[in-house]
Coordinates of C-alpha atoms in Angstrom, one line a residue:
M1 CA 4.5 38.7 -48.5
S2 CA 4.7 37.8 -52.3
F3 CA 2.1 39.0 -54.7
Q4 CA 0.9 37.2 -57.8
S5 CA 0.3 39.1 -61.1
P6 CA -3.2 39.2 -62.4
T7 CA -1.9 37.6 -65.6
Q8 CA -0.1 34.8 -63.8
P9 CA -1.1 31.5 -65.2
L10 CA -2.4 28.7 -63.0
P11 CA 0.6 26.7 -61.8
E12 CA 0.9 23.2 -63.0
P13 CA 0.7 20.8 -60.1
T14 CA 3.4 18.3 -59.4
R15 CA 2.4 15.0 -60.9
S16 CA 2.9 11.7 -59.2
A17 CA 1.3 8.4 -59.0
S18 CA -0.7 9.5 -55.9
M19 CA -1.7 13.0 -57.0
S20 CA -4.0 13.9 -59.9
P21 CA -4.3 17.3 -61.5
A22 CA -7.7 17.9 -59.8
T23 CA -6.1 17.4 -56.4
A24 CA -3.4 20.0 -57.1
V25 CA -6.0 22.6 -58.2
D26 CA -7.9 22.0 -55.0
K27 CA -4.8 22.5 -52.8
Y28 CA -4.1 25.8 -54.7
I29 CA -7.6 27.1 -54.1
E30 CA -7.6 26.1 -50.4
K31 CA -4.2 27.8 -49.9
Q32 CA -5.6 31.0 -51.4
L33 CA -8.7 30.9 -49.3
Q34 CA -6.6 30.4 -46.1
H35 CA -4.4 33.3 -47.1
A36 CA -7.6 35.4 -47.6
S37 CA -8.9 34.3 -44.2
R38 CA -5.7 35.6 -42.6
Q39 CA -6.0 38.8 -44.5
V40 CA -9.7 39.2 -43.3
R41 CA -8.6 38.6 -39.7
L42 CA -5.7 41.1 -40.0
N43 CA -7.9 43.7 -41.6
D44 CA -10.5 43.4 -38.8
V45 CA -7.7 43.7 -36.2
V46 CA -6.3 46.8 -37.8
T47 CA -9.8 48.3 -38.1
S48 CA -10.4 47.6 -34.4
L49 CA -7.2 49.3 -33.4
I50 CA -8.0 52.3 -35.6
L51 CA -11.5 52.5 -34.0
M52 CA -9.9 52.4 -30.5
V53 CA -7.5 55.3 -31.3
I54 CA -10.4 57.3 -32.9
W55 CA -12.5 56.8 -29.8
T56 CA -9.7 57.9 -27.5
L57 CA -9.0 61.1 -29.6
S58 CA -12.7 61.9 -29.8
V59 CA -13.3 61.7 -26.1
L60 CA -10.1 63.6 -25.3
L61 CA -10.8 66.3 -27.9
L62 CA -14.3 66.8 -26.5
A63 CA -12.9 67.1 -23.0
I64 CA -10.2 69.5 -24.2
V65 CA -12.7 71.9 -25.8
I66 CA -15.0 71.9 -22.8
D67 CA -12.3 72.2 -20.2
A68 CA -10.5 75.1 -22.1
W69 CA -13.3 77.1 -23.5
V70 CA -16.6 76.2 -21.8
V71 CA -16.3 75.2 -18.1
S72 CA -13.6 73.7 -15.9
L73 CA -13.9 70.0 -15.6
G74 CA -14.5 69.1 -11.9
T75 CA -13.4 65.9 -10.3
L76 CA -16.8 64.2 -11.0
T77 CA -16.7 65.3 -14.7
R78 CA -13.2 64.1 -15.1
W79 CA -14.1 60.8 -13.7
L80 CA -17.1 60.6 -16.0
F81 CA -14.8 61.3 -19.1
F82 CA -12.4 58.7 -17.8
V83 CA -15.1 56.0 -17.3
V84 CA -16.6 56.8 -20.8
L85 CA -13.1 56.4 -22.4
I86 CA -12.3 53.2 -20.6
V87 CA -15.8 51.6 -21.2
G88 CA -15.7 52.6 -24.9
L89 CA -12.2 51.1 -25.4
A90 CA -13.3 47.9 -23.5
A91 CA -16.4 47.6 -25.7
I92 CA -14.4 48.0 -28.9
A93 CA -11.7 45.6 -27.7
F94 CA -14.3 42.9 -26.8
V95 CA -16.7 43.3 -29.7
K96 CA -14.1 43.9 -32.5
L97 CA -10.5 43.2 -31.5
V98 CA -10.9 40.0 -29.5
R99 CA -13.4 38.5 -31.9
A100 CA -11.3 39.5 -34.9
S101 CA -8.2 37.9 -33.3
F102 CA -9.7 34.6 -32.3
R103 CA -12.7 33.9 -34.4
H104 CA -12.7 31.2 -37.1
I105 CA -13.1 32.4 -40.7
N106 CA -15.4 30.2 -42.7
P107 CA -14.0 29.4 -46.3
K108 CA -17.4 30.4 -47.7
Y109 CA -17.0 33.8 -46.0
S110 CA -13.5 34.2 -47.4
A111 CA -14.8 33.3 -50.9
K112 CA -17.5 35.8 -50.6
M113 CA -15.1 38.5 -49.4
I114 CA -12.8 37.8 -52.4
E115 CA -15.6 38.0 -54.9
A116 CA -17.0 41.1 -53.3
A117 CA -13.7 42.9 -53.7
N118 CA -13.3 42.0 -57.4
D119 CA -15.6 42.0 -60.4
R120 CA -13.6 39.3 -62.3
F121 CA -15.5 36.5 -60.6
N122 CA -18.8 35.1 -61.8
N123 CA -19.5 33.3 -58.6
S124 CA -17.0 30.6 -59.5
L125 CA -15.2 30.8 -56.1
I126 CA -18.5 30.7 -54.2
N127 CA -19.8 27.9 -56.3
Y128 CA -16.6 26.0 -55.6
S129 CA -17.0 26.5 -51.9
Y130 CA -20.6 25.3 -51.8
L131 CA -19.8 22.4 -54.2
Q132 CA -16.9 21.2 -52.0
A133 CA -19.2 21.2 -49.0
S134 CA -22.0 19.3 -50.9
P135 CA -22.3 15.6 -50.0
S136 CA -23.0 14.8 -53.7
A137 CA -19.8 16.2 -55.0
A138 CA -18.1 12.8 -55.0
N139 CA -20.7 11.5 -57.5
R140 CA -20.1 14.4 -59.9
P141 CA -16.3 14.5 -60.4
A142 CA -16.5 16.1 -63.9
I143 CA -18.5 19.0 -62.6
V144 CA -16.3 19.4 -59.6
Q145 CA -13.2 19.4 -61.7
A146 CA -14.6 22.0 -64.1
V147 CA -15.7 24.3 -61.3
S148 CA -12.4 23.9 -59.5
K149 CA -10.5 24.8 -62.7
R150 CA -12.6 27.8 -63.3
A151 CA -12.2 29.1 -59.7
A152 CA -8.5 28.5 -59.8
Q153 CA -8.2 30.4 -63.1
D154 CA -10.1 33.4 -61.6
L155 CA -8.0 33.4 -58.5
S156 CA -4.8 33.5 -60.5
Q157 CA -6.0 36.7 -62.1
V158 CA -6.2 38.5 -58.7
S159 CA -3.3 39.9 -56.7
N160 CA -3.0 39.3 -52.9
L161 CA -3.9 43.0 -52.2
E162 CA -7.1 42.7 -54.2
K163 CA -8.4 39.5 -52.5
I164 CA -10.3 41.3 -49.7
D165 CA -12.3 44.6 -49.3
R166 CA -10.3 47.1 -47.2
A167 CA -12.6 50.0 -47.9
T168 CA -13.9 50.2 -44.3
A169 CA -10.5 50.2 -42.8
I170 CA -9.4 52.9 -45.2
R171 CA -12.3 55.1 -44.4
W172 CA -11.7 54.8 -40.6
G173 CA -8.0 55.4 -41.2
L174 CA -8.8 58.7 -43.0
I175 CA -11.0 59.8 -40.1
L176 CA -8.1 59.0 -37.8
V177 CA -5.7 61.0 -39.8
G178 CA -8.1 63.9 -39.7
L179 CA -8.6 63.8 -36.0
A180 CA -4.8 63.5 -35.4
A181 CA -4.2 66.5 -37.7
F182 CA -6.8 68.5 -35.8
M183 CA -5.2 67.6 -32.5
V184 CA -1.7 68.6 -33.8
L185 CA -3.0 71.9 -35.1
Y186 CA -4.9 72.6 -31.9
A187 CA -1.7 72.0 -29.9
I188 CA 0.3 74.3 -32.1
L189 CA -2.2 77.1 -32.6
S190 CA -4.2 77.2 -29.4
P191 CA -3.0 79.5 -26.6
K192 CA -4.2 76.9 -24.1
S193 CA -2.3 73.7 -24.0
P194 CA -4.4 70.5 -24.4
W195 CA -1.9 68.4 -22.4
A196 CA -3.3 69.7 -19.1
T197 CA -6.8 68.4 -19.9
I198 CA -5.4 65.1 -21.1
Q199 CA -3.7 64.6 -17.8
R200 CA -6.8 65.7 -15.9
V201 CA -8.9 63.1 -17.8
L202 CA -6.4 60.2 -17.7
W203 CA -5.6 60.9 -14.0
P204 CA -8.9 62.3 -12.5
T205 CA -7.4 62.7 -9.1
A206 CA -4.2 64.4 -10.2
A207 CA -3.6 67.9 -9.0
V208 CA -3.4 69.5 -12.5
A209 CA -4.7 73.0 -13.1
R210 CA -7.2 73.8 -15.9
P211 CA -5.6 74.9 -19.2
S212 CA -5.3 78.7 -19.4
I213 CA -3.6 81.5 -21.2
V214 CA -2.1 82.7 -18.0
K215 CA 0.2 80.3 -16.2
I216 CA 0.5 80.0 -12.4
V217 CA 3.7 78.2 -11.5
D218 CA 6.0 77.6 -8.6
V219 CA 3.4 78.0 -5.9
T220 CA 5.1 77.6 -2.5
P221 CA 4.8 76.2 0.0
G222 CA 2.1 74.1 -1.8
D223 CA 0.6 71.4 0.4
T224 CA 2.2 71.8 3.8
R225 CA 1.9 71.3 7.5
L226 CA 2.4 74.1 10.0
F227 CA 2.2 74.4 13.7
F228 CA -0.5 76.3 15.6
G229 CA 0.4 80.0 15.6
E230 CA 2.8 79.9 12.6
R231 CA 2.6 82.2 9.7
L232 CA 1.8 81.1 6.1
L233 CA 3.4 83.1 3.3
V234 CA 2.4 82.0 -0.2
T235 CA 4.5 82.9 -3.2
A236 CA 3.9 82.2 -6.9
S237 CA 5.2 83.1 -10.3
I238 CA 2.6 84.3 -12.9
K239 CA 3.4 84.0 -16.6
G240 CA 1.4 85.3 -19.5
Q241 CA -0.5 88.6 -20.0
H242 CA -2.4 89.5 -16.8
N243 CA -3.3 92.5 -14.7
P244 CA -0.9 92.6 -11.6
D245 CA -3.8 94.0 -9.5
D246 CA -6.0 91.0 -10.2
V247 CA -3.7 88.3 -8.8
Q248 CA -5.7 86.9 -5.9
L249 CA -4.9 84.4 -3.1
I250 CA -8.1 82.7 -2.0
F251 CA -8.6 80.5 1.0
S252 CA -11.3 78.7 3.0
S253 CA -10.9 77.1 6.5
S254 CA -12.0 73.6 7.3
D255 CA -14.0 74.8 10.3
G256 CA -16.3 77.0 8.2
R257 CA -15.2 80.3 9.8
F258 CA -13.7 81.5 6.5
N259 CA -15.1 80.9 3.1
R260 CA -13.4 82.1 -0.1
V261 CA -11.5 84.9 1.6
V262 CA -9.7 86.9 -1.0
V263 CA -6.2 88.3 -0.4
L264 CA -4.6 90.5 -3.1
M265 CA -1.1 89.3 -3.8
Q266 CA 1.7 91.8 -4.1
L267 CA 4.5 91.7 -6.6
A268 CA 7.9 91.4 -4.8
A269 CA 10.5 93.6 -6.4
E270 CA 13.4 91.3 -5.4
D271 CA 12.4 88.2 -7.3
G272 CA 9.4 89.2 -9.4
N273 CA 7.1 86.7 -7.7
Y274 CA 3.8 87.4 -6.1
Q275 CA 3.3 87.1 -2.3
G276 CA 0.3 86.9 0.0
V277 CA -0.2 86.0 3.6
V278 CA -3.0 83.6 4.8
S279 CA -4.2 84.4 8.3
T280 CA -7.0 83.1 10.5
T281 CA -6.0 85.1 13.6
D282 CA -5.5 88.8 14.3
S283 CA -1.8 88.2 14.9
G284 CA -1.4 87.0 11.3
A285 CA -1.0 83.3 12.3
L286 CA -3.0 80.1 11.6
D287 CA -5.2 78.2 14.1
T288 CA -7.1 75.8 11.8
D289 CA -6.7 73.6 8.7
L290 CA -7.5 75.3 5.4
S291 CA -7.2 75.1 1.6
Y292 CA -6.0 77.8 -0.7
W293 CA -5.5 78.5 -4.4
I294 CA -4.5 81.4 -6.7
E295 CA -6.5 83.1 -9.4
A296 CA -5.0 85.3 -12.1
G297 CA -6.7 86.2 -15.4
D298 CA -8.3 83.0 -16.8
A299 CA -6.0 80.8 -14.7
Q300 CA -6.6 79.1 -11.4
S301 CA -4.1 76.9 -9.6
R302 CA -5.1 73.7 -8.0
Q303 CA -6.2 73.7 -4.4
F304 CA -3.5 73.3 -1.8
Y305 CA -4.1 72.0 1.6
V306 CA -2.6 73.2 4.9
T307 CA -2.7 71.1 8.0
V308 CA -2.3 73.0 11.3
N309 CA -0.8 70.7 13.9
P310 CA -0.7 71.5 17.6
N311 CA 2.7 72.8 18.7
P312 CA 5.1 70.2 20.0
T313 CA 4.4 69.9 23.7
I314 CA 5.5 67.7 26.5
A315 CA 4.0 68.0 30.0
V316 CA 4.3 66.3 33.3
E317 CA 2.0 63.4 33.9
D318 CA 3.0 62.6 37.4
I319 CA 5.9 63.0 39.9
R320 CA 7.1 60.7 42.6
I321 CA 9.4 61.8 45.4
E322 CA 11.6 59.4 47.3
P323 CA 13.1 61.2 50.4
P324 CA 16.5 60.1 51.7
A325 CA 16.2 56.8 53.7
Y326 CA 17.7 58.4 56.9
T327 CA 14.7 60.8 57.1
K328 CA 12.3 57.8 57.4
L329 CA 9.8 59.8 55.4
A330 CA 7.3 58.0 53.1
K331 CA 7.4 58.3 49.3
R332 CA 4.9 60.7 47.8
E333 CA 3.0 60.9 44.6
L334 CA 2.2 64.4 43.3
R335 CA -0.6 65.5 41.1
K336 CA 0.0 67.6 38.0
S337 CA -1.1 70.7 39.8
D338 CA 1.0 70.1 42.9
V339 CA 4.2 72.1 43.4
L340 CA 7.3 70.0 43.5
S341 CA 8.7 70.2 47.0
G342 CA 11.0 67.9 49.0
I343 CA 13.8 67.6 51.4
E344 CA 17.3 68.0 50.0
G345 CA 18.7 64.7 48.8
S346 CA 15.2 63.5 47.7
R347 CA 15.1 61.7 44.3
V348 CA 12.4 63.0 42.0
F349 CA 11.0 60.7 39.3
V350 CA 9.2 62.6 36.5
N351 CA 6.9 60.9 34.0
A352 CA 6.0 63.0 31.0
L353 CA 3.8 62.7 27.9
A354 CA 4.4 64.4 24.6
N355 CA 1.9 65.0 21.8
M356 CA 4.1 63.3 19.1
P357 CA 6.6 60.5 19.0
I358 CA 9.8 61.4 20.9
K359 CA 13.3 61.2 19.4
V360 CA 15.1 62.6 22.5
A361 CA 13.8 64.2 25.7
Y362 CA 15.5 65.8 28.7
V363 CA 14.9 67.7 32.0
E364 CA 16.5 71.1 32.3
L365 CA 17.1 72.3 35.8
L366 CA 17.0 76.0 36.1
K367 CA 18.0 78.6 38.7
T368 CA 16.2 81.9 38.9
E369 CA 17.6 85.0 40.6
P370 CA 15.3 86.1 43.4
G371 CA 13.0 89.0 42.6
L372 CA 13.3 88.7 38.8
A373 CA 11.0 87.2 36.3
K374 CA 12.1 83.6 35.7
S375 CA 11.7 83.9 31.9
A376 CA 14.3 86.7 31.9
S377 CA 16.8 85.4 34.4
S378 CA 16.7 81.7 34.4
S379 CA 19.9 79.9 33.7
V380 CA 20.3 76.2 32.9
I381 CA 22.2 74.4 35.7
S382 CA 22.1 71.0 34.2
S383 CA 20.3 68.9 31.6
I384 CA 19.3 65.3 32.3
T385 CA 18.5 62.9 29.5
M386 CA 15.2 61.1 29.9
S387 CA 14.4 57.6 28.7
H388 CA 11.5 57.4 26.3
D389 CA 9.1 55.1 24.6
G390 CA 6.8 56.4 21.9
Q391 CA 5.3 59.6 23.3
T392 CA 6.2 58.9 27.0
A393 CA 9.4 59.9 28.8
R394 CA 10.9 59.2 32.2
G395 CA 13.7 60.9 34.1
D396 CA 14.9 61.5 37.6
F397 CA 17.1 63.9 39.5
L398 CA 18.2 64.8 43.0
L399 CA 17.0 67.9 45.0
L400 CA 20.3 69.5 46.0
F401 CA 21.4 72.4 48.1
D402 CA 24.5 74.5 47.5
R403 CA 26.2 73.8 50.8
K404 CA 28.5 76.8 50.5
Q405 CA 25.8 79.4 49.8
R406 CA 23.1 77.5 51.7
T407 CA 20.8 78.0 48.8
P408 CA 19.1 75.5 46.4
E409 CA 21.2 74.6 43.4
F410 CA 18.1 75.1 41.2
T411 CA 14.7 76.6 41.6
H412 CA 12.7 75.4 38.6
F413 CA 12.7 72.8 35.9
Q414 CA 11.3 72.4 32.4
L415 CA 10.9 69.6 29.9
K416 CA 12.4 69.7 26.4
F417 CA 12.1 67.2 23.6
V418 CA 12.7 66.6 19.9
S419 CA 10.2 64.6 17.9
V420 CA 11.1 61.9 15.4
D421 CA 10.3 64.4 12.7
G422 CA 12.9 66.9 14.1
H423 CA 10.4 69.3 15.7
R424 CA 11.2 70.9 19.0
N425 CA 8.9 72.3 21.7
E426 CA 9.9 75.9 21.6
T427 CA 7.4 76.9 24.2
T428 CA 7.8 75.2 27.6
N429 CA 6.1 75.0 30.9
I430 CA 8.4 76.0 33.8
Y431 CA 7.7 74.2 37.0
P432 CA 8.8 75.6 40.4
I433 CA 10.8 73.5 42.8
R434 CA 10.9 74.0 46.6
I435 CA 13.8 72.4 48.3
T436 CA 13.7 72.1 52.0
P437 CA 17.2 71.9 53.7
D438 CA 18.0 69.4 56.3
L439 CA 18.3 71.8 59.3
G440 CA 21.2 71.6 61.6
P441 CA 20.9 70.6 65.2
E442 CA 20.8 72.9 68.2
I443 CA 22.8 72.3 71.4
Q444 CA 23.0 74.1 74.7
M445 CA 24.8 73.6 78.0
I446 CA 22.4 73.1 80.9
K447 CA 25.2 72.6 83.5
P448 CA 27.3 74.4 84.3
E449 CA 25.1 77.5 84.1
A450 CA 28.1 79.9 84.2
N451 CA 30.7 80.2 81.4
E452 CA 33.5 79.8 84.0
I453 CA 33.7 77.2 86.6
H454 CA 36.2 76.5 89.5
V455 CA 36.9 72.9 90.4
P456 CA 39.4 71.6 93.0
V457 CA 42.0 69.4 91.4
N458 CA 40.7 66.5 93.4
G459 CA 37.1 67.4 92.9
S460 CA 34.5 67.1 90.0
A461 CA 31.7 69.0 88.3
D462 CA 28.6 67.8 86.5
L463 CA 28.1 68.6 82.8
E464 CA 24.7 68.3 81.2
V465 CA 24.0 69.0 77.5
L466 CA 20.6 69.3 75.8
A467 CA 20.7 68.7 72.0
H468 CA 17.8 68.6 69.6
D469 CA 17.3 68.3 65.8
L470 CA 14.4 70.2 64.5
D471 CA 13.6 67.9 61.7
Y472 CA 15.2 64.5 62.1
E473 CA 17.5 62.9 64.7
I474 CA 20.6 63.6 66.7
A475 CA 23.3 61.2 65.7
S476 CA 26.0 62.1 68.3
V477 CA 27.0 64.5 71.1
R478 CA 30.6 64.9 72.1
V479 CA 32.5 67.1 74.6
V480 CA 35.9 68.6 73.8
F481 CA 38.6 69.8 76.2
D482 CA 41.6 71.8 75.1
H483 CA 44.5 73.1 77.2
Q484 CA 47.1 75.4 75.8
G485 CA 46.5 74.1 72.2
T486 CA 46.5 70.4 73.3
R487 CA 43.5 68.3 72.9
L488 CA 42.8 66.8 76.4
L489 CA 39.5 65.1 75.6
D490 CA 37.3 64.5 72.6
E491 CA 34.6 62.1 73.8
S492 CA 31.2 61.1 72.7
I493 CA 28.5 61.1 75.3
Q494 CA 26.3 58.0 75.4
L495 CA 22.9 58.8 73.9
P496 CA 19.6 57.4 75.1
T497 CA 18.5 54.2 73.5
E498 CA 15.0 55.4 72.8
T499 CA 13.9 55.1 69.2
S500 CA 13.4 58.9 68.8
R501 CA 16.5 61.0 69.1
Q502 CA 15.1 64.3 68.1
I503 CA 15.7 65.7 71.6
V504 CA 18.4 64.2 73.8
T505 CA 19.9 65.0 77.1
S506 CA 23.5 63.9 77.8
R507 CA 25.4 64.0 81.1
M508 CA 29.0 63.5 82.2
S509 CA 31.3 64.3 85.1
I510 CA 34.3 66.6 84.8
E511 CA 37.4 65.5 86.8
P512 CA 40.6 67.5 86.6
L513 CA 42.7 64.6 87.6
R514 CA 41.3 62.5 84.8
L515 CA 42.2 65.3 82.4
R516 CA 45.7 65.5 84.0
L517 CA 45.3 69.1 85.0
S518 CA 47.1 70.8 87.9
P519 CA 46.1 73.5 90.2
G520 CA 46.1 76.8 88.4
D521 CA 45.5 75.2 84.9
K522 CA 42.8 76.6 82.7
A523 CA 41.0 74.4 80.1
I524 CA 38.5 75.4 77.4
F525 CA 35.7 73.0 76.8
Y526 CA 32.5 72.9 74.6
A527 CA 29.9 70.4 73.4
E528 CA 29.1 69.6 69.8
A529 CA 26.1 67.8 68.3
A530 CA 25.7 66.2 64.9
D531 CA 22.5 65.1 63.1
N532 CA 22.0 62.0 61.0
R533 CA 22.2 63.7 57.5
M534 CA 23.6 61.5 54.7
S535 CA 25.3 62.7 51.5
P536 CA 22.8 62.6 48.6
H537 CA 25.5 61.3 46.3
S538 CA 27.6 58.8 48.3
H539 CA 25.0 58.0 51.0
A540 CA 27.9 58.3 53.5
P541 CA 27.3 60.4 56.7
E542 CA 27.6 64.1 56.0
P543 CA 26.0 65.6 59.1
N544 CA 25.1 69.1 60.1
T545 CA 26.8 70.1 63.3
A546 CA 26.3 72.7 66.0
R547 CA 28.3 73.5 69.1
T548 CA 28.0 75.5 72.3
D549 CA 29.9 78.5 73.3
N550 CA 33.3 77.9 74.9
Y551 CA 33.4 77.3 78.6
T552 CA 36.4 77.7 81.0
L553 CA 37.4 75.2 83.6
I554 CA 39.8 76.7 86.3
V555 CA 41.6 74.1 88.4
E556 CA 42.1 75.0 92.1
E557 CA 44.0 73.6 95.0
A558 CA 42.8 70.3 96.4
D559 CA 39.9 70.4 98.8
L560 CA 41.2 68.8 102.0
N561 CA 37.7 68.1 103.2
A562 CA 36.9 66.1 100.1

């Protein structure tokens, strides 16, 4: 921006055939008035901005003094200061700033502002403005020319800085400087920092503690989530002059059982922090949601919130048992309270429900030593991964017997899972399992009644066998004859064709000639029965068997009367 000297003479207009001296003077005056209009607008904008800053500092300073030295600003009061600040700024912006930026400055107003700022004018500029706007000006050219020349001469004596009155902007600027200086001095000299209050006003919901001489920092665990029955240890660092015996941990429970319960915090020697335990049970653990904070001297931390979640749990919803097909037993649905029991080889389908989304779930099959508490002696036999969807899980396993020891391979099961957040169910329900073995058959020799029989070489003897399976069916009955280590006969006896073969009677005739025995030979024979048991894994026959005692056949000389 260039400035004209007060003694600068009126510039001579450029003369041409189409421009008279009067026209050049008019253009000069109009240019100066337009420049003054821009200066008026800029002055109003600057004044508006200064007022907005003054308003902001005034509201914040009032909040700082009240918050630090009178009473702590609650959430409602902080919102009130925030709203007052914003509404005030909006009002100034609308009434002053927007209007100053976009309003049209009338040339008459600019002329008046110029003459008000200077005592060199004798209404020459104002008279010029009114005369230019007068309809009769064209009829009085001599008067117009004289007034124009006078106004131009007066304008040429005034610098650009003197053309408008900036006294109001200067006064508000001085007030702003004073407020800013007070804010800086307060921040330097006050033992309580103003920045905490500024944050509390500008962000009313922010978790910022009230300004204080004593500082409470590094509060752990802060806002947190715990599981039912866990322990809450709170630690904090206290800075500034304070009485170590007055550091208090205060908490209130959400269910109303505890209200402002005070726990004196102890200074830990190892790290110099204060520690305190929050408890809502006699065991020192938590069983409900709560809030807590720390007070020391004039300082109070913000409130922290603890959410107590139920322990991660997974429980059986229902169980379905599918016995082996050969047993011809129907499928069964068990209720939650039913004991899991089934024939060996049955497939068990378990549906479970967890109380939080599942990342991985599995069935653990346990074996408990007889006579001992299962919690102390259970060992994990196998772990079976379950499929899962959300909070539900499904798995299946076979009920198996240790065929060598004739004992169940496992006696209990439990469900384990890991949530999507990485939490595990440390406490589990242990469910008993009762596995019923597929009992073996029984067989006895009805005929002969004695363990030793004598048969002529050309004769015969009747053999009758009774076999029964206590639980399912007899699959086969066979008779075996051995003579001096040689297998003479291994033959299955035809079973009855009835549908039920739980008890069967089989008969056959013993003929020494058929067995190629001679007089004086002795043969050992017995009967063996097998049930219809199938392998749980391959579903191939894997029967239980039973046999009679050994019987002796003694071959005698031929019976000539036969």
